[in-house]
GROMACS .gro file of C-alpha atoms in nm:
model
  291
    1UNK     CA    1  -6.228   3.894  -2.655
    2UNK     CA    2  -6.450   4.068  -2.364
    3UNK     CA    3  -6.136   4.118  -2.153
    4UNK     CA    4  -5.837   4.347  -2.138
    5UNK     CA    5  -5.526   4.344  -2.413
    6UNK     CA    6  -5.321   4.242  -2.123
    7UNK     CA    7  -5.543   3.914  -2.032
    8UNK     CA    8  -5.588   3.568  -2.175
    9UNK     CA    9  -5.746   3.581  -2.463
   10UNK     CA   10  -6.156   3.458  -2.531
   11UNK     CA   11  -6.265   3.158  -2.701
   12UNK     CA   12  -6.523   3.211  -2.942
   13UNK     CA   13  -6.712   3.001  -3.161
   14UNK     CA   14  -6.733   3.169  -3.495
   15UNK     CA   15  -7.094   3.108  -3.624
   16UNK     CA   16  -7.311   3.182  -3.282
   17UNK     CA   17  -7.083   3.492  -3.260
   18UNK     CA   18  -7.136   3.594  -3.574
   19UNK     CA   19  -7.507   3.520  -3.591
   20UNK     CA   20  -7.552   3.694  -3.287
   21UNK     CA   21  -7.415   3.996  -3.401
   22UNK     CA   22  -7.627   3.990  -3.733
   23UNK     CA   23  -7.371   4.077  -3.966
   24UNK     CA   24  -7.306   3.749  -4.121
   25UNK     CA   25  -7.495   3.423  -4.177
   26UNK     CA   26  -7.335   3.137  -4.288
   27UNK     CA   27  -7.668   3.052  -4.569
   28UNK     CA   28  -7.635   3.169  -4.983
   29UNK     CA   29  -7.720   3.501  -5.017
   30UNK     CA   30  -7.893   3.613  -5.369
   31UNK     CA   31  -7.815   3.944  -5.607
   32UNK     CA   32  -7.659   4.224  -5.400
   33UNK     CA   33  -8.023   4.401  -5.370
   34UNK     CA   34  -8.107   4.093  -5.179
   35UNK     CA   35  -7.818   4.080  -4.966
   36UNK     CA   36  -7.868   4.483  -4.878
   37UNK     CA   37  -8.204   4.412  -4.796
   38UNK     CA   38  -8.118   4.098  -4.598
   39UNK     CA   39  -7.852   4.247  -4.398
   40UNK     CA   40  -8.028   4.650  -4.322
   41UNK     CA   41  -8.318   4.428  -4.182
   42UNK     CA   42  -8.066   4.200  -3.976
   43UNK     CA   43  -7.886   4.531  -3.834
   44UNK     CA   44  -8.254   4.683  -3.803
   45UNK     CA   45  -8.349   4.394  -3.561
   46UNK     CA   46  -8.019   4.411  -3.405
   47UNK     CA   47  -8.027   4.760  -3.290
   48UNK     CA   48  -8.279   4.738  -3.018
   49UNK     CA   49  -8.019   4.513  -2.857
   50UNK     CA   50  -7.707   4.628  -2.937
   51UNK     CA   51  -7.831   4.984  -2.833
   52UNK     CA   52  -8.071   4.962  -2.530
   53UNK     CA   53  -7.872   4.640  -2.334
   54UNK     CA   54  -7.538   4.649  -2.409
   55UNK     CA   55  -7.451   4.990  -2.360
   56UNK     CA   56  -7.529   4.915  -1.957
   57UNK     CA   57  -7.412   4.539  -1.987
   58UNK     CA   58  -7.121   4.484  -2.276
   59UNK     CA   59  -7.071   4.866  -2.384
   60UNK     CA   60  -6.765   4.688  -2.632
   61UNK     CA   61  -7.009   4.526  -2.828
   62UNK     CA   62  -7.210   4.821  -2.902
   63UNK     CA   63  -6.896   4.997  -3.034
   64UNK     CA   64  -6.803   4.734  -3.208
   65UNK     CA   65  -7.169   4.709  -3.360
   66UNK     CA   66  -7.159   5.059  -3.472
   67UNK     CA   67  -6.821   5.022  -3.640
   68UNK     CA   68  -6.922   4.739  -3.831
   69UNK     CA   69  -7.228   4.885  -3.944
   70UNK     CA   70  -7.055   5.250  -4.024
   71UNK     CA   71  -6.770   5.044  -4.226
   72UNK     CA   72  -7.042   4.842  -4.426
   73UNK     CA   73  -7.249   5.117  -4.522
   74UNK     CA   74  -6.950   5.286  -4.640
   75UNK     CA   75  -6.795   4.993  -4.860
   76UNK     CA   76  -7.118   4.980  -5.020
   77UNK     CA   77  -7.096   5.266  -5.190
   78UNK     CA   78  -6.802   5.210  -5.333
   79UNK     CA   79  -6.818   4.841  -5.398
   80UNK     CA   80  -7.205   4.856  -5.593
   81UNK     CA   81  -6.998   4.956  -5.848
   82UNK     CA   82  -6.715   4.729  -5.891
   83UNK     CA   83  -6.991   4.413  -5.901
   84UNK     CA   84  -6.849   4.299  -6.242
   85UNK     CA   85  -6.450   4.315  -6.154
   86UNK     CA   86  -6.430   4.199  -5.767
   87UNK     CA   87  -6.740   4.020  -5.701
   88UNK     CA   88  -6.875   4.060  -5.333
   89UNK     CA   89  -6.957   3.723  -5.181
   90UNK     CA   90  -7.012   3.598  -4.868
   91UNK     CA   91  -6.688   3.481  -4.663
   92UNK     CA   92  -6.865   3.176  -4.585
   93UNK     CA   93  -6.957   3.090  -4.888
   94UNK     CA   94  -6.608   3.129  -5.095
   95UNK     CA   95  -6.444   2.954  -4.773
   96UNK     CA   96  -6.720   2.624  -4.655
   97UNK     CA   97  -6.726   2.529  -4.292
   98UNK     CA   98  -6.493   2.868  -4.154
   99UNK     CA   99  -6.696   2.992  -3.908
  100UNK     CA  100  -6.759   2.624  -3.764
  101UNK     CA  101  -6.468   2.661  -3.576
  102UNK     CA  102  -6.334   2.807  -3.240
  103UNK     CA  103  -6.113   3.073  -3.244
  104UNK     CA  104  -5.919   3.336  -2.980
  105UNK     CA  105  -5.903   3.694  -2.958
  106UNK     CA  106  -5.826   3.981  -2.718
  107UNK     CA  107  -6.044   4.296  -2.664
  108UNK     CA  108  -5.814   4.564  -2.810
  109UNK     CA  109  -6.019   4.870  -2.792
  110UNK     CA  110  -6.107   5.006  -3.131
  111UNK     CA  111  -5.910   5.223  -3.328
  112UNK     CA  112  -6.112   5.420  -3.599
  113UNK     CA  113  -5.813   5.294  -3.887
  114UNK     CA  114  -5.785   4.971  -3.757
  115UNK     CA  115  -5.976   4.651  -3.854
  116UNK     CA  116  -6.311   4.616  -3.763
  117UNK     CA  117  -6.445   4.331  -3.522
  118UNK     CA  118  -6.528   4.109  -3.797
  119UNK     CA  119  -6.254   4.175  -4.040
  120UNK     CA  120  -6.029   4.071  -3.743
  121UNK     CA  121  -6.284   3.776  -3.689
  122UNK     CA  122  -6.255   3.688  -4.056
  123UNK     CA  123  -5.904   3.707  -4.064
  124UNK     CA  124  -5.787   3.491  -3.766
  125UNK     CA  125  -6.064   3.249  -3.888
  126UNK     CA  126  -5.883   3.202  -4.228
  127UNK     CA  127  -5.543   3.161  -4.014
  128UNK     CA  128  -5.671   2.883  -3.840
  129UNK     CA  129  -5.878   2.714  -4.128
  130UNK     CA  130  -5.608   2.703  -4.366
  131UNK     CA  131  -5.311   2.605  -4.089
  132UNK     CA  132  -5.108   2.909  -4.210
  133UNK     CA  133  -4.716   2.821  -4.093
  134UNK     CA  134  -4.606   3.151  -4.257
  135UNK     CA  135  -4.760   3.459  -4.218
  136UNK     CA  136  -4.644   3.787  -4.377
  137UNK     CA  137  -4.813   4.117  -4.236
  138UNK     CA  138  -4.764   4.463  -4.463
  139UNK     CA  139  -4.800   4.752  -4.214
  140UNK     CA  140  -4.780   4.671  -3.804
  141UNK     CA  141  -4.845   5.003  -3.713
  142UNK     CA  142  -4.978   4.898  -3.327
  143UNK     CA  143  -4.920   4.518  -3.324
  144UNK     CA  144  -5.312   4.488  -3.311
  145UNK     CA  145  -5.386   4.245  -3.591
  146UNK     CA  146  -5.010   4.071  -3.529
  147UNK     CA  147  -5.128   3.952  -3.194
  148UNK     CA  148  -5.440   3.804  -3.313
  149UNK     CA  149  -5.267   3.624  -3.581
  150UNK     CA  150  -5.025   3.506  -3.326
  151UNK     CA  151  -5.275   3.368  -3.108
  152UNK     CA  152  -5.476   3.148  -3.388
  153UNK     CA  153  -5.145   3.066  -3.579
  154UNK     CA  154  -5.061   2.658  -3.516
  155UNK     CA  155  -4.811   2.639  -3.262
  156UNK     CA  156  -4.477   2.632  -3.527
  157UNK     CA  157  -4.586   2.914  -3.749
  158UNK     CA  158  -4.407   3.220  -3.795
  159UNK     CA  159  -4.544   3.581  -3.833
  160UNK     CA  160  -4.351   3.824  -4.030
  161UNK     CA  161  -4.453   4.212  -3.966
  162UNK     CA  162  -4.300   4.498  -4.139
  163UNK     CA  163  -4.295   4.850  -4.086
  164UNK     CA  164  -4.107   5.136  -4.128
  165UNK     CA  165  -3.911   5.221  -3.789
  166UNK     CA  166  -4.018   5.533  -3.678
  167UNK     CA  167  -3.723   5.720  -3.718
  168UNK     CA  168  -3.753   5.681  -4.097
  169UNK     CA  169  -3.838   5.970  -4.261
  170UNK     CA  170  -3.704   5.864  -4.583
  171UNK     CA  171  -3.847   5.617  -4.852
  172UNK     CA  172  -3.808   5.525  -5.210
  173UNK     CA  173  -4.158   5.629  -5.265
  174UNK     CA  174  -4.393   5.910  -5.121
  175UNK     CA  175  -4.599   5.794  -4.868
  176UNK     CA  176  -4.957   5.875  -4.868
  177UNK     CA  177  -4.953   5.900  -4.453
  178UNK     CA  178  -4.699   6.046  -4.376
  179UNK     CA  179  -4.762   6.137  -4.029
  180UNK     CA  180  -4.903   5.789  -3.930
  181UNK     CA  181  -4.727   5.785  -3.624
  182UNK     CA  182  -4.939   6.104  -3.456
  183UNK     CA  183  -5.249   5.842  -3.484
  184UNK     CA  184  -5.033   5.567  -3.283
  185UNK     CA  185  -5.096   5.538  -2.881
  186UNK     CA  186  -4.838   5.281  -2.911
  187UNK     CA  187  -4.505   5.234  -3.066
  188UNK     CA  188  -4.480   5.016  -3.373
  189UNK     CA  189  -4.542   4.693  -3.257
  190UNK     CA  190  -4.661   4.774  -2.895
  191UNK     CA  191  -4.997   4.503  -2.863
  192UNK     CA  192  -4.751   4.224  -2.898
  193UNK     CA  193  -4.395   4.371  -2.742
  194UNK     CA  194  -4.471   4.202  -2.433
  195UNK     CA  195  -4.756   4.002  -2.454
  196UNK     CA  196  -4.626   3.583  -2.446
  197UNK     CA  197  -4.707   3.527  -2.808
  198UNK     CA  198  -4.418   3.757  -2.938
  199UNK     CA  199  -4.154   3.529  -2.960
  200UNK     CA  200  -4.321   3.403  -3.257
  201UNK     CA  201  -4.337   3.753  -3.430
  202UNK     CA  202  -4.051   3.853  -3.667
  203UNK     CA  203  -4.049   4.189  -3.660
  204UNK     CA  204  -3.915   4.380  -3.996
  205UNK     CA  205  -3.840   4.733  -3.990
  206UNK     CA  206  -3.781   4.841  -4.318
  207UNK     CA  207  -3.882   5.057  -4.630
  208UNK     CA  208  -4.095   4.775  -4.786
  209UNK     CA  209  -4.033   4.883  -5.116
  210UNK     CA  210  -3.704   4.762  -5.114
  211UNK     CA  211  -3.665   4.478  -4.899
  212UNK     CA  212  -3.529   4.143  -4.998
  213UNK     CA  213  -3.843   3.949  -5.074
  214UNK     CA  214  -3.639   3.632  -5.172
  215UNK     CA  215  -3.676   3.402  -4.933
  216UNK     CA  216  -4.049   3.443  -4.945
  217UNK     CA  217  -4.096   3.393  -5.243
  218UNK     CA  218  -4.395   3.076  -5.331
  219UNK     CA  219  -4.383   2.994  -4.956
  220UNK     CA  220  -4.609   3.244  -4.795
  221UNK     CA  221  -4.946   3.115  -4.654
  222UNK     CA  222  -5.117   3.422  -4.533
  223UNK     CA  223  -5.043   3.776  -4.635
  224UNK     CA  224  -5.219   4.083  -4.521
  225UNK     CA  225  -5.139   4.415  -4.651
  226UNK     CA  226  -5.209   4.706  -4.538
  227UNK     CA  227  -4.929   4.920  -4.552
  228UNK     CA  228  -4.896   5.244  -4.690
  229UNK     CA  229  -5.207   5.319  -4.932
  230UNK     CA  230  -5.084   5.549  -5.200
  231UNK     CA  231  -5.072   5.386  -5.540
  232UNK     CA  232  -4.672   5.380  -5.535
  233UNK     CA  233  -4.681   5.105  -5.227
  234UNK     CA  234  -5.030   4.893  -5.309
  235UNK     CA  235  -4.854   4.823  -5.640
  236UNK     CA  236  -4.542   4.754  -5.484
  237UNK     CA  237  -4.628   4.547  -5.184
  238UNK     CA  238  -4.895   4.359  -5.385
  239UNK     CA  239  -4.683   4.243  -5.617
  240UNK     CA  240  -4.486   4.109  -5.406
  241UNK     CA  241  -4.779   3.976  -5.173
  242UNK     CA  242  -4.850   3.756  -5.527
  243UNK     CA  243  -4.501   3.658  -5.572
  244UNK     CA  244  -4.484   3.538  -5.233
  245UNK     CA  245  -4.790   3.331  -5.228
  246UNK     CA  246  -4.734   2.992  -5.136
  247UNK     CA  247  -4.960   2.725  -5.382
  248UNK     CA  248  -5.276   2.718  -5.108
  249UNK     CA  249  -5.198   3.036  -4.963
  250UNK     CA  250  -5.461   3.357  -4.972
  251UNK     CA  251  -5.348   3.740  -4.956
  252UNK     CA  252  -5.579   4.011  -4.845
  253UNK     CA  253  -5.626   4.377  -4.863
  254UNK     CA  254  -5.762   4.565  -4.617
  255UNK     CA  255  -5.981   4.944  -4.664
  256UNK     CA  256  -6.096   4.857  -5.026
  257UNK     CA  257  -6.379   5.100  -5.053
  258UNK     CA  258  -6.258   5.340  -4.772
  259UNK     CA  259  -6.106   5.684  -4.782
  260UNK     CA  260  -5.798   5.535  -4.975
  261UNK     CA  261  -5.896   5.534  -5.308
  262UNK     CA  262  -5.569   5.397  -5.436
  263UNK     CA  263  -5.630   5.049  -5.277
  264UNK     CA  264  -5.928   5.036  -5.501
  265UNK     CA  265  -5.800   5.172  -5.796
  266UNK     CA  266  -5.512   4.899  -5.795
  267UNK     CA  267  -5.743   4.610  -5.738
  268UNK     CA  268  -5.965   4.711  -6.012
  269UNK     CA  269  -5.652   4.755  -6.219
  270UNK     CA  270  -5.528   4.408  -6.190
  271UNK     CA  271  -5.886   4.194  -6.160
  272UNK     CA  272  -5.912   4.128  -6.529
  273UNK     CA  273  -5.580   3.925  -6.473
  274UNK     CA  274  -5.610   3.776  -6.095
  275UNK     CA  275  -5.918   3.630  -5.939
  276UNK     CA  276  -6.046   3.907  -5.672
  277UNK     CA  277  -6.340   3.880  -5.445
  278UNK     CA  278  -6.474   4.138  -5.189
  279UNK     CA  279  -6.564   3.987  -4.893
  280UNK     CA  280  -6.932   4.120  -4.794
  281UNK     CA  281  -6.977   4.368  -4.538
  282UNK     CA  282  -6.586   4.437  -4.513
  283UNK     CA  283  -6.345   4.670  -4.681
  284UNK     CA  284  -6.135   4.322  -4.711
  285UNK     CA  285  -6.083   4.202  -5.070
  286UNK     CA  286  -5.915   3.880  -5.092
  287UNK     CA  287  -5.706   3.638  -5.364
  288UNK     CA  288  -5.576   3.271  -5.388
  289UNK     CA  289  -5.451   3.095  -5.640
  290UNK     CA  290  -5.715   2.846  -5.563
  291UNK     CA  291  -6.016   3.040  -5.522
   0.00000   0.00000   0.00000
């Protein structure tokens, strides 16, 4: 995960890393005053490093320090609010003994929409700790988060992307983005087009609001969605994303708490009748029908 996109990919033990970059510890934490405290003096101790050596020795990781930081200061806000319908709990606390395992990922460069570091972290670590065969992606946009899927994915799953091509100027519903494709360096599904994981991507282009979800439905293991963000698509593609759930699978949302304020509004919407928990120090918000 220090290299280039185009290299082999970096093993990394998920609790060193994670302690090392002081944005998650793998112990309770207390109320969220505690945890604020707890983490602004973690990032406070962190800075000297992350700001005087790595800029001249790993100049990635100070990036990535500073996104992390800017993206959990601005969750905050929103989520001190939503305490009593979508919880915020530690990841490692909700999911026992994730980050005690190795997993791979590729430096990508950052991309100010994109997942952060340790949503990407988080996310590949779930892949591997739950042995997810069938993974269903809402929104490729680059590819990023595909390839790292496809890289901690056991060897005979299958990821499922979808996407609108980008010729497709026509939906069922108004899109809240519609110029997402000025924001792209790459064409839909670039990271992984010719990387040696992409034979086992399944790439959907297609108006996801009116796709055959059929054949997913109860078998899904993984689901990420982060598709279009006005209120039109979360509904949509969530609903789905629940129908599709297979019976130990987990789906998760992505900018909860960031400039879309339709992600939020939906989850709030439908926590009184499905079990929702914000993952601390993300904009991820996550659901399983066994959590």
């Amino acid at each position: 995960m220090r290299n280039s996109g185009n290299g082999s990919p970096e093993v990394v033990t998920g609790i060193a890393e994670m302690r090392a970059a002081r944005l998650l510890t793998d112990h309770p934490s207390g109320s969220v005053t505690t945890r604020r405290i707890r983490n602004g003096l973690e990032a406070l101790l962190a800075m000297p490093y992350y700001l005087l050596v790595c800029p001249f020795t790993q100049p990635g990781r100070t990036v990535r320090f500073l996104e992390n930081l800017f993206e959990y200061r601005r969750t905050e806000k929103v989520q001190s609010g939503n305490q009593r319908l979508i919880p915020t709990v530690d990841t490692g606390q909700l999911f026992p003994s994730l980050f005690h395992q190795e997993v791979s990922l590729l430096d990508l460069g950052s991309r100010p929409s994109g997942t952060t570091f340790l949503e990407t972290y988080i996310m590949v670590s779930l892949i591997k700790f739950l042995g997810a065969r069938t993974i269903f992606e809402f929104g490729t946009s680059e590819g990023r988060t595909t390839l790292q899927f496809s890289l901690n994915a056991p060897d005979d799953a299958t990821i499922y992307t979808l996407d609108l091509p980008d010729d497709n100027s026509t939906t069922r519903f108004k899109r809240s983005y519609p110029n997402e494709a000025s924001s792209r360096k790459l064409p839909i599904g670039g990271s992984f087009e010719h990387h040696a994981q992409s034979g086992r991507v399944k790439q959907l282009l297609q108006d996801s609001a009116i796709v055959d979800f059929e054949p997913f439905r109860g078998k899904v293991d993984f689901i990420f969605i982060d598709g279009d963000h006005g209120m039109s698509y979360v509904k949509s593609d969530s609903e789905n994303a629940f129908s599709m759930l297979s019976p130990q699978g987990v789906a998760l949302w992505h900018d909860y708490g960031g400039r879309w304020p339709d992600v939020a509004l939906y989850l709030r919407r439908v926590a009184g009748k499905k079990k929702l928990f914000h993952l601390d120090g993300t904009s991820l918000v996550v659901h399983g029908p066994l959590l």
